[in-house]
């Protein structure tokens, strides 16, 4: 049967495993989704079954809106809470400083994607190379941030909502924000709220 709907992927699950659950639920082998989410992240996926999988090529797929919580002072090579190596302590930041950093993230941002990502390096996923502790380099990319707004700041956790172009890495954006504040940082939570079609 042809279906097109929005599903909510839970945290800690690979997108393909989540899709497999949906296939079993609807007893259908032909299915796909638009816009991969990291296992660490939760949130909306556009899922299609049957002939409706052919509709994905007509989707804009941008922008996407996320809500994320940045843990300022926590360092993790994955840029999320999976592999935290140390945590620095610092005094709370003035609200004006936080607002300046958030607003500085709007526009075209050029950065290096996370090494723990699905980027391909000579046919191999970057996260597979990173987990094998193999040396490699990623090329810089540019993402457009449409909005970046404060949701809540309870030191050292800064929750923000960001609308970003297709292929953008909010984990990297969080690390850039922390760097602008003078510290390392990683995401302790990431949720995709919506994506355009």
mmCIF file of C-alpha atoms in Angstrom:
data_model
loop_
_atom_site.group_PDB
_atom_site.id
_atom_site.type_symbol
_atom_site.label_atom_id
_atom_site.label_comp_id
_atom_site.label_asym_id
_atom_site.label_seq_id
_atom_site.Cartn_x
_atom_site.Cartn_y
_atom_site.Cartn_z
ATOM 1 C CA UNK A 1 0.000 0.000 0.000
ATOM 2 C CA UNK A 2 1.178 3.535 -0.789
ATOM 3 C CA UNK A 3 1.715 5.658 2.296
ATOM 4 C CA UNK A 4 3.394 8.980 3.079
ATOM 5 C CA UNK A 5 3.553 10.176 6.686
ATOM 6 C CA UNK A 6 5.702 11.741 9.399
ATOM 7 C CA UNK A 7 7.135 9.387 12.040
ATOM 8 C CA UNK A 8 9.001 10.220 15.236
ATOM 9 C CA UNK A 9 12.342 8.432 15.640
ATOM 10 C CA UNK A 10 13.326 7.851 19.284
ATOM 11 C CA UNK A 11 16.755 8.681 20.658
ATOM 12 C CA UNK A 12 19.374 5.931 20.545
ATOM 13 C CA UNK A 13 18.129 4.209 17.396
ATOM 14 C CA UNK A 14 19.656 4.068 13.904
ATOM 15 C CA UNK A 15 17.246 5.320 11.225
ATOM 16 C CA UNK A 16 17.429 2.060 9.255
ATOM 17 C CA UNK A 17 16.482 0.049 12.359
ATOM 18 C CA UNK A 18 13.565 2.390 12.955
ATOM 19 C CA UNK A 19 12.444 1.931 9.352
ATOM 20 C CA UNK A 20 12.686 -1.851 9.745
ATOM 21 C CA UNK A 21 10.238 -1.632 12.654
ATOM 22 C CA UNK A 22 7.809 0.323 10.490
ATOM 23 C CA UNK A 23 8.148 -2.210 7.674
ATOM 24 C CA UNK A 24 7.242 -5.014 10.061
ATOM 25 C CA UNK A 25 4.352 -3.004 11.478
ATOM 26 C CA UNK A 26 2.834 -2.390 8.054
ATOM 27 C CA UNK A 27 4.016 -5.715 6.577
ATOM 28 C CA UNK A 28 5.625 -3.982 3.605
ATOM 29 C CA UNK A 29 9.185 -4.318 2.320
ATOM 30 C CA UNK A 30 9.333 -1.249 0.063
ATOM 31 C CA UNK A 31 9.870 1.834 2.187
ATOM 32 C CA UNK A 32 12.247 4.749 2.641
ATOM 33 C CA UNK A 33 12.753 7.936 4.598
ATOM 34 C CA UNK A 34 13.924 11.470 3.939
ATOM 35 C CA UNK A 35 16.614 13.165 5.994
ATOM 36 C CA UNK A 36 18.798 10.893 8.121
ATOM 37 C CA UNK A 37 18.994 11.491 11.870
ATOM 38 C CA UNK A 38 21.978 10.483 13.988
ATOM 39 C CA UNK A 39 21.318 7.686 16.509
ATOM 40 C CA UNK A 40 21.894 10.307 19.238
ATOM 41 C CA UNK A 41 19.088 12.497 17.855
ATOM 42 C CA UNK A 42 15.346 12.104 18.038
ATOM 43 C CA UNK A 43 12.630 13.692 15.987
ATOM 44 C CA UNK A 44 10.626 13.677 12.795
ATOM 45 C CA UNK A 45 11.324 11.597 9.705
ATOM 46 C CA UNK A 46 9.270 11.693 6.522
ATOM 47 C CA UNK A 47 8.517 8.058 5.682
ATOM 48 C CA UNK A 48 7.081 6.666 2.460
ATOM 49 C CA UNK A 49 5.848 3.211 1.447
ATOM 50 C CA UNK A 50 5.222 1.693 -1.964
ATOM 51 C CA UNK A 51 5.159 3.952 -4.991
ATOM 52 C CA UNK A 52 5.200 7.038 -2.780
ATOM 53 C CA UNK A 53 8.952 6.512 -2.217
ATOM 54 C CA UNK A 54 9.365 8.076 -5.678
ATOM 55 C CA UNK A 55 8.085 11.376 -4.307
ATOM 56 C CA UNK A 56 11.248 12.065 -2.279
ATOM 57 C CA UNK A 57 13.052 13.545 -5.287
ATOM 58 C CA UNK A 58 10.433 16.299 -5.470
ATOM 59 C CA UNK A 59 10.893 17.409 -1.858
ATOM 60 C CA UNK A 60 12.832 20.602 -1.074
ATOM 61 C CA UNK A 61 14.322 18.963 2.050
ATOM 62 C CA UNK A 62 15.374 22.362 3.375
ATOM 63 C CA UNK A 63 15.291 24.073 5.769
ATOM 64 C CA UNK A 64 15.050 21.870 8.853
ATOM 65 C CA UNK A 65 14.357 23.056 12.389
ATOM 66 C CA UNK A 66 16.011 21.547 15.452
ATOM 67 C CA UNK A 67 15.903 22.053 19.196
ATOM 68 C CA UNK A 68 19.243 21.299 20.854
ATOM 69 C CA UNK A 69 20.814 21.586 24.274
ATOM 70 C CA UNK A 70 24.473 22.587 24.385
ATOM 71 C CA UNK A 71 26.512 21.463 27.389
ATOM 72 C CA UNK A 72 29.109 24.228 27.669
ATOM 73 C CA UNK A 73 32.444 22.979 28.989
ATOM 74 C CA UNK A 74 31.936 19.309 28.111
ATOM 75 C CA UNK A 75 34.314 17.871 25.509
ATOM 76 C CA UNK A 76 33.393 14.883 23.364
ATOM 77 C CA UNK A 77 35.003 13.922 20.019
ATOM 78 C CA UNK A 78 31.534 12.943 18.784
ATOM 79 C CA UNK A 79 30.231 16.458 19.636
ATOM 80 C CA UNK A 80 27.408 14.813 21.588
ATOM 81 C CA UNK A 81 27.198 13.140 24.999
ATOM 82 C CA UNK A 82 28.246 9.677 23.754
ATOM 83 C CA UNK A 83 31.984 9.969 24.448
ATOM 84 C CA UNK A 84 32.492 12.789 26.967
ATOM 85 C CA UNK A 85 36.160 12.917 27.981
ATOM 86 C CA UNK A 86 36.197 15.845 30.403
ATOM 87 C CA UNK A 87 34.072 18.691 31.729
ATOM 88 C CA UNK A 88 35.363 22.178 32.493
ATOM 89 C CA UNK A 89 33.745 24.454 35.066
ATOM 90 C CA UNK A 90 33.141 28.142 34.467
ATOM 91 C CA UNK A 91 31.029 30.974 35.808
ATOM 92 C CA UNK A 92 27.650 31.612 34.163
ATOM 93 C CA UNK A 93 27.645 33.894 31.131
ATOM 94 C CA UNK A 94 25.835 37.197 30.965
ATOM 95 C CA UNK A 95 22.572 36.841 28.992
ATOM 96 C CA UNK A 96 23.770 39.515 26.563
ATOM 97 C CA UNK A 97 26.861 37.429 25.741
ATOM 98 C CA UNK A 98 24.702 34.381 25.076
ATOM 99 C CA UNK A 99 22.415 36.402 22.808
ATOM 100 C CA UNK A 100 25.372 37.806 20.837
ATOM 101 C CA UNK A 101 26.723 34.293 20.236
ATOM 102 C CA UNK A 102 23.338 32.978 19.093
ATOM 103 C CA UNK A 103 22.827 35.842 16.659
ATOM 104 C CA UNK A 104 26.368 35.421 15.290
ATOM 105 C CA UNK A 105 25.368 31.946 14.092
ATOM 106 C CA UNK A 106 22.811 33.284 11.584
ATOM 107 C CA UNK A 107 23.901 33.319 7.935
ATOM 108 C CA UNK A 108 26.377 31.239 5.943
ATOM 109 C CA UNK A 109 28.627 29.240 8.281
ATOM 110 C CA UNK A 110 31.693 27.391 6.944
ATOM 111 C CA UNK A 111 33.000 24.588 9.156
ATOM 112 C CA UNK A 112 34.438 21.075 9.269
ATOM 113 C CA UNK A 113 31.741 18.374 9.673
ATOM 114 C CA UNK A 114 32.005 16.047 12.682
ATOM 115 C CA UNK A 115 34.374 13.118 12.229
ATOM 116 C CA UNK A 116 31.639 10.985 13.736
ATOM 117 C CA UNK A 117 29.253 11.544 10.834
ATOM 118 C CA UNK A 118 27.888 9.692 7.812
ATOM 119 C CA UNK A 119 30.162 11.533 5.387
ATOM 120 C CA UNK A 120 31.900 9.230 2.905
ATOM 121 C CA UNK A 121 35.702 9.020 2.798
ATOM 122 C CA UNK A 122 36.804 6.841 -0.131
ATOM 123 C CA UNK A 123 33.589 4.872 0.131
ATOM 124 C CA UNK A 124 33.743 4.445 3.926
ATOM 125 C CA UNK A 125 31.582 6.307 6.439
ATOM 126 C CA UNK A 126 33.548 8.823 8.484
ATOM 127 C CA UNK A 127 32.159 7.496 11.774
ATOM 128 C CA UNK A 128 33.467 3.998 10.928
ATOM 129 C CA UNK A 129 36.969 5.399 10.384
ATOM 130 C CA UNK A 130 36.726 7.484 13.569
ATOM 131 C CA UNK A 131 35.636 4.504 15.668
ATOM 132 C CA UNK A 132 38.564 2.526 14.218
ATOM 133 C CA UNK A 133 40.858 5.409 15.245
ATOM 134 C CA UNK A 134 42.113 5.837 11.681
ATOM 135 C CA UNK A 135 43.519 9.214 10.618
ATOM 136 C CA UNK A 136 41.546 11.136 7.990
ATOM 137 C CA UNK A 137 40.489 14.657 7.105
ATOM 138 C CA UNK A 138 37.114 16.059 6.111
ATOM 139 C CA UNK A 139 36.573 18.949 3.727
ATOM 140 C CA UNK A 140 34.926 22.117 4.995
ATOM 141 C CA UNK A 141 31.273 22.655 4.099
ATOM 142 C CA UNK A 142 29.003 25.692 4.250
ATOM 143 C CA UNK A 143 25.521 25.628 5.761
ATOM 144 C CA UNK A 144 22.991 28.433 5.905
ATOM 145 C CA UNK A 145 21.450 29.135 9.297
ATOM 146 C CA UNK A 146 18.115 30.916 8.893
ATOM 147 C CA UNK A 147 17.353 31.427 12.591
ATOM 148 C CA UNK A 148 19.012 30.646 15.918
ATOM 149 C CA UNK A 149 16.967 31.493 18.996
ATOM 150 C CA UNK A 150 17.337 30.987 22.728
ATOM 151 C CA UNK A 151 14.866 28.618 24.382
ATOM 152 C CA UNK A 152 16.403 28.373 27.852
ATOM 153 C CA UNK A 153 19.740 28.933 29.557
ATOM 154 C CA UNK A 154 20.414 27.139 32.851
ATOM 155 C CA UNK A 155 24.183 27.158 33.209
ATOM 156 C CA UNK A 156 26.012 25.218 31.847
ATOM 157 C CA UNK A 157 23.154 24.045 29.594
ATOM 158 C CA UNK A 158 22.024 26.259 26.737
ATOM 159 C CA UNK A 159 18.919 25.174 24.820
ATOM 160 C CA UNK A 160 18.331 26.764 21.430
ATOM 161 C CA UNK A 161 16.232 26.299 18.305
ATOM 162 C CA UNK A 162 17.950 26.476 14.932
ATOM 163 C CA UNK A 163 16.608 26.395 11.400
ATOM 164 C CA UNK A 164 19.357 25.229 9.048
ATOM 165 C CA UNK A 165 19.784 24.178 5.431
ATOM 166 C CA UNK A 166 19.833 20.561 4.237
ATOM 167 C CA UNK A 167 22.947 18.654 5.290
ATOM 168 C CA UNK A 168 23.811 20.947 8.182
ATOM 169 C CA UNK A 169 25.312 19.546 11.389
ATOM 170 C CA UNK A 170 23.784 21.051 14.523
ATOM 171 C CA UNK A 171 26.420 19.239 16.617
ATOM 172 C CA UNK A 172 29.069 21.331 14.860
ATOM 173 C CA UNK A 173 27.012 24.485 15.354
ATOM 174 C CA UNK A 174 26.879 23.781 19.082
ATOM 175 C CA UNK A 175 30.640 23.307 19.236
ATOM 176 C CA UNK A 176 31.118 26.612 17.377
ATOM 177 C CA UNK A 177 28.872 28.401 19.884
ATOM 178 C CA UNK A 178 30.839 27.011 22.808
ATOM 179 C CA UNK A 179 34.080 28.046 21.130
ATOM 180 C CA UNK A 180 32.779 31.592 20.757
ATOM 181 C CA UNK A 181 32.173 31.551 24.526
ATOM 182 C CA UNK A 182 35.755 30.384 25.070
ATOM 183 C CA UNK A 183 35.149 26.746 25.954
ATOM 184 C CA UNK A 184 34.586 23.314 24.482
ATOM 185 C CA UNK A 185 31.048 22.081 24.209
ATOM 186 C CA UNK A 186 28.867 19.229 23.005
ATOM 187 C CA UNK A 187 25.165 18.550 22.637
ATOM 188 C CA UNK A 188 23.366 16.737 25.434
ATOM 189 C CA UNK A 189 20.104 16.598 23.457
ATOM 190 C CA UNK A 190 19.043 17.034 19.827
ATOM 191 C CA UNK A 191 15.534 16.921 18.392
ATOM 192 C CA UNK A 192 14.376 17.614 14.845
ATOM 193 C CA UNK A 193 11.087 19.490 15.062
ATOM 194 C CA UNK A 194 10.255 19.697 11.365
ATOM 195 C CA UNK A 195 11.566 19.710 7.829
ATOM 196 C CA UNK A 196 10.170 21.319 4.713
ATOM 197 C CA UNK A 197 8.848 19.227 1.843
#
